XYZ file of N, CA and C in Angstrom:
495
model
N 0.809 -1.189 0.000
C 0.000 0.000 0.000
C 0.861 1.266 0.000
N 1.868 1.299 0.886
C 2.687 2.507 0.969
C 4.145 2.118 1.104
N 5.017 3.081 0.840
C 6.441 2.846 1.057
C 6.870 3.294 2.444
N 6.012 4.051 3.122
C 6.335 4.488 4.473
C 5.778 3.463 5.458
N 5.101 3.939 6.450
C 4.538 3.069 7.471
C 3.459 2.146 6.882
N 3.566 0.833 7.092
C 2.559 -0.081 6.554
C 1.178 0.216 7.133
N 0.173 0.036 6.300
C -1.209 0.221 6.744
C -1.677 -1.100 7.349
N -2.005 -1.030 8.647
C -2.446 -2.212 9.380
C -3.910 -2.022 9.755
N -4.696 -3.068 9.546
C -6.088 -3.076 9.970
C -6.300 -4.174 10.992
N -7.321 -4.000 11.830
C -7.703 -5.017 12.804
C -9.148 -5.411 12.519
N -9.386 -6.698 12.421
C -10.720 -7.250 12.217
C -11.051 -8.086 13.444
N -11.770 -7.506 14.420
C -12.063 -8.219 15.659
C -13.383 -8.989 15.584
N -13.489 -9.998 16.417
C -14.742 -10.736 16.524
C -14.565 -11.968 17.375
N -15.662 -12.690 17.532
C -15.586 -13.951 18.265
C -15.247 -15.098 17.314
N -15.699 -15.025 16.068
C -15.359 -16.003 15.034
C -15.582 -17.435 15.522
N -16.783 -17.692 16.022
C -17.109 -18.996 16.622
C -18.283 -19.660 15.917
N -18.033 -20.263 14.759
C -16.784 -20.413 14.028
C -16.632 -19.322 12.978
N -15.450 -19.272 12.373
C -15.216 -18.360 11.266
C -16.029 -18.877 10.075
N -16.787 -17.990 9.444
C -17.640 -18.366 8.319
C -17.044 -17.848 7.009
N -17.635 -18.259 5.914
C -17.201 -17.739 4.609
C -17.468 -16.232 4.518
N -18.460 -15.736 5.240
C -18.703 -14.295 5.292
C -17.553 -13.567 5.959
N -17.062 -14.114 7.074
C -15.887 -13.537 7.741
C -14.680 -13.561 6.804
N -14.486 -14.697 6.152
C -13.357 -14.833 5.221
C -13.437 -13.788 4.113
N -14.630 -13.615 3.573
C -14.841 -12.655 2.495
C -14.454 -11.244 2.943
N -14.919 -10.844 4.108
C -14.604 -9.507 4.621
C -13.100 -9.378 4.858
N -12.487 -10.391 5.460
C -11.046 -10.323 5.750
C -10.230 -10.211 4.468
N -10.529 -11.037 3.506
C -9.743 -11.032 2.267
C -9.949 -9.735 1.480
N -11.155 -9.199 1.466
C -11.383 -7.942 0.762
C -10.776 -6.760 1.488
N -10.605 -6.870 2.798
C -9.952 -5.803 3.558
C -8.505 -5.621 3.102
N -7.891 -6.683 2.617
C -6.506 -6.594 2.139
C -6.366 -5.650 0.952
N -7.457 -5.243 0.345
C -7.406 -4.263 -0.741
C -7.044 -2.871 -0.220
N -7.244 -2.642 1.084
C -7.007 -1.308 1.647
C -5.948 -1.300 2.749
N -5.266 -2.422 2.940
C -4.199 -2.433 3.945
C -3.082 -3.366 3.515
N -1.941 -3.201 4.153
C -0.787 -4.058 3.894
C -0.843 -5.337 4.719
N -1.408 -5.202 5.911
C -1.483 -6.339 6.838
C -2.785 -6.253 7.604
N -3.413 -7.410 7.817
C -4.653 -7.468 8.583
C -4.466 -8.390 9.771
N -4.793 -7.877 10.940
C -4.761 -8.675 12.157
C -6.197 -9.091 12.451
N -6.472 -10.383 12.291
C -7.782 -10.926 12.627
C -7.693 -11.295 14.100
N -8.481 -10.601 14.911
C -8.316 -10.667 16.363
C -9.514 -11.328 17.032
N -9.273 -12.473 17.635
C -10.316 -13.206 18.353
C -10.415 -12.648 19.770
N -11.585 -12.150 20.090
C -11.808 -11.581 21.421
C -11.886 -12.694 22.458
N -11.068 -12.566 23.483
C -11.099 -13.543 24.576
C -12.306 -13.335 25.476
N -12.797 -12.114 25.512
C -14.037 -11.818 26.237
C -14.911 -11.013 25.290
N -16.184 -11.221 25.400
C -17.111 -10.591 24.463
C -17.925 -9.517 25.152
N -18.241 -8.459 24.395
C -19.099 -7.420 24.946
C -20.550 -7.877 24.954
N -20.842 -8.938 24.226
C -22.175 -9.533 24.226
C -22.037 -10.927 24.825
N -22.978 -11.324 25.669
C -22.870 -12.656 26.268
C -23.224 -13.707 25.222
N -22.296 -14.628 25.027
C -22.465 -15.676 24.032
C -21.995 -16.989 24.616
N -22.625 -18.068 24.180
C -22.148 -19.406 24.506
C -21.249 -19.843 23.363
N -19.987 -20.149 23.656
C -19.028 -20.484 22.609
C -18.954 -21.989 22.392
N -18.846 -22.362 21.130
C -18.687 -23.760 20.747
C -17.212 -24.168 20.859
N -16.333 -23.308 20.369
C -14.897 -23.576 20.401
C -14.226 -22.611 21.369
N -13.206 -23.094 22.082
C -12.462 -22.179 22.942
C -11.528 -21.335 22.071
N -10.968 -20.296 22.652
C -10.156 -19.340 21.889
C -8.967 -20.010 21.200
N -8.176 -20.856 21.882
C -7.046 -21.482 21.180
C -7.487 -22.310 19.959
N -8.623 -22.988 20.067
C -9.083 -23.779 18.926
C -9.584 -22.879 17.795
N -10.252 -21.787 18.134
C -10.687 -20.842 17.098
C -9.469 -20.287 16.353
N -8.410 -19.973 17.097
C -7.189 -19.472 16.459
C -6.568 -20.518 15.536
N -6.525 -21.754 15.990
C -5.995 -22.845 15.167
C -6.771 -22.960 13.859
N -8.090 -22.952 13.968
C -8.952 -23.063 12.791
C -8.704 -21.888 11.844
N -8.667 -20.688 12.404
C -8.490 -19.504 11.573
C -7.129 -19.501 10.880
N -6.117 -19.972 11.557
C -4.786 -20.031 10.936
C -4.778 -21.028 9.779
N -5.552 -22.102 9.897
C -5.694 -23.037 8.780
C -6.433 -22.371 7.618
N -7.519 -21.688 7.932
C -8.344 -21.050 6.903
C -7.548 -20.000 6.130
N -6.729 -19.221 6.833
C -5.984 -18.142 6.192
C -4.511 -18.498 5.917
N -4.190 -19.781 5.937
C -2.801 -20.216 5.739
C -2.229 -19.766 4.398
N -3.091 -19.556 3.421
C -2.628 -19.153 2.083
C -2.362 -17.653 1.968
N -2.628 -16.901 3.026
C -2.508 -15.442 2.951
C -1.531 -14.937 4.010
N -0.277 -14.693 3.640
C 0.736 -14.270 4.613
C 0.480 -12.883 5.205
N -0.391 -12.090 4.602
C -0.660 -10.748 5.133
C -1.738 -10.756 6.214
N -2.312 -11.935 6.496
C -3.309 -12.048 7.566
C -2.670 -12.764 8.739
N -2.739 -12.129 9.885
C -2.230 -12.689 11.141
C -3.419 -12.912 12.063
N -3.525 -14.094 12.640
C -4.628 -14.413 13.543
C -4.095 -14.485 14.973
N -4.656 -13.648 15.839
C -4.233 -13.577 17.236
C -5.461 -13.404 18.111
N -5.263 -13.529 19.410
C -6.350 -13.244 20.348
C -5.992 -11.979 21.127
N -7.009 -11.394 21.727
C -6.769 -10.222 22.562
C -7.807 -10.188 23.673
N -7.462 -9.466 24.733
C -8.412 -9.240 25.815
C -8.368 -7.749 26.145
N -9.379 -7.300 26.819
C -9.439 -5.888 27.161
C -10.093 -5.073 26.074
N -9.808 -3.779 26.084
C -10.421 -2.872 25.121
C -9.825 -3.047 23.732
N -10.681 -3.088 22.755
C -10.247 -3.206 21.366
C -9.332 -2.052 20.974
N -9.654 -0.848 21.403
C -8.828 0.299 21.011
C -7.420 0.201 21.581
N -7.276 -0.363 22.774
C -5.939 -0.568 23.333
C -5.162 -1.577 22.494
N -5.850 -2.640 22.078
C -5.221 -3.638 21.212
C -4.840 -3.016 19.870
N -5.731 -2.232 19.297
C -5.461 -1.571 18.015
C -4.236 -0.672 18.129
N -4.140 0.044 19.230
C -2.998 0.943 19.455
C -1.698 0.141 19.489
N -1.682 -0.992 20.203
C -0.447 -1.776 20.333
C -0.037 -2.433 19.022
N -0.997 -2.706 18.135
C -0.663 -3.316 16.845
C -0.305 -2.278 15.793
N -0.514 -1.012 16.115
C -0.251 0.048 15.145
C -1.321 0.147 14.075
N -2.498 -0.366 14.373
C -3.584 -0.374 13.392
C -4.070 1.041 13.102
N -4.314 1.302 11.847
C -4.895 2.583 11.440
C -6.414 2.513 11.402
N -6.930 1.289 11.291
C -8.387 1.161 11.270
C -8.842 -0.186 11.818
N -10.101 -0.184 12.223
C -10.821 -1.377 12.658
C -11.840 -1.657 11.563
N -11.909 -2.883 11.127
C -12.912 -3.236 10.118
C -14.018 -4.053 10.775
N -15.232 -3.735 10.410
C -16.399 -4.463 10.911
C -17.278 -4.824 9.726
N -17.824 -6.018 9.765
C -18.731 -6.449 8.720
C -20.160 -6.082 9.077
N -20.895 -5.633 8.097
C -22.324 -5.318 8.274
C -23.126 -6.217 7.353
N -23.961 -7.064 7.938
C -24.777 -7.951 7.125
C -26.100 -7.313 6.749
N -26.672 -6.598 7.687
C -28.006 -6.039 7.471
C -28.137 -4.748 8.262
N -29.211 -4.046 8.023
C -29.471 -2.790 8.727
C -29.475 -3.021 10.237
N -29.940 -4.175 10.669
C -30.011 -4.484 12.101
C -28.637 -4.414 12.762
N -27.571 -4.733 12.039
C -26.212 -4.668 12.590
C -25.744 -3.229 12.786
N -26.274 -2.327 11.978
C -25.713 -0.982 11.922
C -25.786 -0.229 13.240
N -26.919 -0.255 13.927
C -27.067 0.545 15.145
C -26.021 0.173 16.196
N -25.869 -1.121 16.458
C -24.885 -1.571 17.439
C -23.468 -1.211 16.987
N -23.157 -1.492 15.727
C -21.814 -1.226 15.212
C -21.501 0.270 15.206
N -22.486 1.090 14.902
C -22.306 2.537 14.910
C -21.979 3.030 16.321
N -22.698 2.525 17.321
C -22.433 2.906 18.708
C -21.024 2.495 19.126
N -20.623 1.273 18.757
C -19.279 0.810 19.098
C -18.213 1.664 18.410
N -18.441 2.004 17.152
C -17.477 2.828 16.417
C -17.338 4.199 17.066
N -18.447 4.789 17.473
C -18.411 6.096 18.126
C -17.666 6.024 19.460
N -17.948 4.988 20.242
C -17.263 4.825 21.525
C -15.766 4.626 21.303
N -15.408 3.778 20.346
C -13.987 3.553 20.065
C -13.305 4.846 19.642
N -14.000 5.659 18.890
C -13.449 6.948 18.442
C -13.210 7.874 19.634
N -14.143 7.852 20.585
C -13.976 8.670 21.797
C -12.799 8.187 22.639
N -12.609 6.879 22.698
C -11.539 6.305 23.513
C -10.164 6.457 22.881
N -10.128 6.452 21.531
C -8.847 6.542 20.830
C -9.092 7.091 19.433
N -8.792 8.362 19.250
C -9.072 8.982 17.954
C -7.999 8.686 16.912
N -7.032 7.859 17.246
C -5.978 7.490 16.306
C -6.343 6.328 15.406
N -7.535 5.805 15.545
C -7.961 4.675 14.723
C -9.361 4.953 14.175
N -9.571 4.619 12.927
C -10.872 4.780 12.287
C -11.573 3.434 12.237
N -12.881 3.454 12.067
C -13.648 2.232 11.839
C -14.176 2.276 10.421
N -13.972 1.184 9.701
C -14.564 1.075 8.377
C -15.518 -0.119 8.378
N -16.579 0.002 7.627
C -17.578 -1.054 7.526
C -17.537 -1.656 6.133
N -17.545 -2.976 6.073
C -17.632 -3.683 4.801
C -18.844 -4.603 4.842
N -19.523 -4.682 3.735
C -20.622 -5.644 3.642
C -20.070 -6.892 2.960
N -20.503 -8.049 3.412
C -20.021 -9.275 2.773
C -20.649 -9.428 1.390
N -20.102 -10.343 0.627
C -20.701 -10.724 -0.635
C -22.185 -11.033 -0.389
N -23.009 -10.690 -1.367
C -24.461 -10.870 -1.233
C -24.831 -12.289 -0.798
N -24.102 -13.258 -1.276
C -24.387 -14.652 -0.922
C -24.168 -14.988 0.543
N -23.480 -14.119 1.263
C -23.208 -14.353 2.689
C -23.902 -13.338 3.586
N -24.735 -12.495 3.024
C -25.317 -11.387 3.789
C -26.251 -11.851 4.903
N -26.747 -13.062 4.834
C -27.647 -13.601 5.859
C -26.903 -14.409 6.904
N -25.637 -14.667 6.670
C -24.861 -15.644 7.421
C -24.308 -15.083 8.719
N -24.451 -15.855 9.781
C -23.830 -15.506 11.064
C -23.244 -16.775 11.675
N -22.255 -16.599 12.520
C -21.636 -17.746 13.183
C -22.655 -18.470 14.054
N -23.519 -17.719 14.739
C -24.505 -18.366 15.607
C -25.498 -19.204 14.793
N -25.861 -18.730 13.605
C -26.754 -19.496 12.738
C -26.061 -20.770 12.251
N -24.796 -20.664 11.895
C -24.027 -21.839 11.474
C -23.952 -22.844 12.616
N -23.655 -22.372 13.832
C -23.586 -23.271 14.996
C -24.909 -24.000 15.197
N -26.001 -23.257 15.121
C -27.326 -23.836 15.361
C -27.678 -24.882 14.306
N -27.485 -24.545 13.041
C -27.798 -25.484 11.957
C -26.926 -26.732 12.068
N -25.634 -26.540 12.317
C -24.722 -27.679 12.447
C -25.108 -28.559 13.634
N -25.463 -27.958 14.755
C -25.840 -28.718 15.950
C -27.093 -29.544 15.718
N -27.958 -29.069 14.827
C -29.198 -29.795 14.524
C -29.029 -30.764 13.350
N -27.794 -30.940 12.904
C -27.506 -31.919 11.861
C -27.638 -31.400 10.444
N -27.795 -30.101 10.276
C -27.921 -29.529 8.941
C -26.587 -29.418 8.234
N -26.655 -29.294 6.914
C -25.463 -29.189 6.086
C -25.005 -27.728 6.029
N -23.847 -27.436 6.582
C -23.303 -26.077 6.576
C -22.058 -25.977 5.687
N -21.855 -26.971 4.843
C -20.632 -27.028 4.035
C -20.471 -25.849 3.084
N -21.550 -25.212 2.678
C -21.403 -24.056 1.791
C -21.180 -22.756 2.562
N -21.244 -22.815 3.881
C -21.120 -21.616 4.704
C -19.782 -21.481 5.412
N -19.001 -22.573 5.429
C -17.701 -22.572 6.106
C -16.674 -23.296 5.245
N -15.407 -22.988 5.455
C -14.317 -23.654 4.739
C -14.135 -25.083 5.254
N -13.503 -25.949 4.461
C -13.307 -27.342 4.880
C -12.682 -27.527 6.268
N -11.655 -26.750 6.670
C -11.116 -26.969 8.024
C -12.152 -26.685 9.123
N -13.014 -25.715 8.878
C -14.056 -25.374 9.851
C -15.082 -26.499 9.901
N -15.493 -26.972 8.730
C -16.479 -28.051 8.651
C -15.983 -29.296 9.370
N -14.715 -29.622 9.159
C -14.135 -30.795 9.819
C -14.183 -30.648 11.342
N -13.816 -29.474 11.841
C -13.835 -29.244 13.293
C -15.265 -29.267 13.837
N -16.184 -28.694 13.095
C -17.599 -28.725 13.524
C -18.088 -30.167 13.642
N -17.805 -30.952 12.636
C -18.250 -32.353 12.647
C -17.648 -33.118 13.819
N -16.350 -32.929 14.045
C -15.681 -33.602 15.171
C -16.258 -33.147 16.505
N -16.457 -31.856 16.619
C -16.912 -31.291 17.889
C -18.369 -31.684 18.212
N -19.180 -31.791 17.188
C -20.608 -32.043 17.404
C -20.975 -33.524 17.349
N -20.010 -34.388 17.010
C -20.356 -35.826 16.922
C -20.292 -36.501 18.273
């Protein structure tokens, strides 16, 4: 992207599991940055029941993004803006699937801006084919025996099958 300071972005989330929608947003984010840190939150601002623990989510994500050396998968705890500051990120990327996501994401972006004005938030919409997709929906369908193979990459599908059998 630049010859001076590399442009770093942070893509935070729970990624439980990482879906093709997440992958789409992460890979397209590379169009606007030199390096993307996909950051698995160790604690969530929303109460969620997790299927995979953080180390396993990281393992899965590293398999999914193994072909892309500009994507680094790590975990973080605490405030996202503090993590963004330590990574040198210029922006936080968030995916928006529907209008319903916007209000919450807008509030978070405003709060993050108040806490640290050195980082911007950008919103990306996933490919139309993934606009309905969420990790919680994938978990639910998989737990009920449904076919989620078109919604997740093969390493994710394998882990889901092992975990739910």
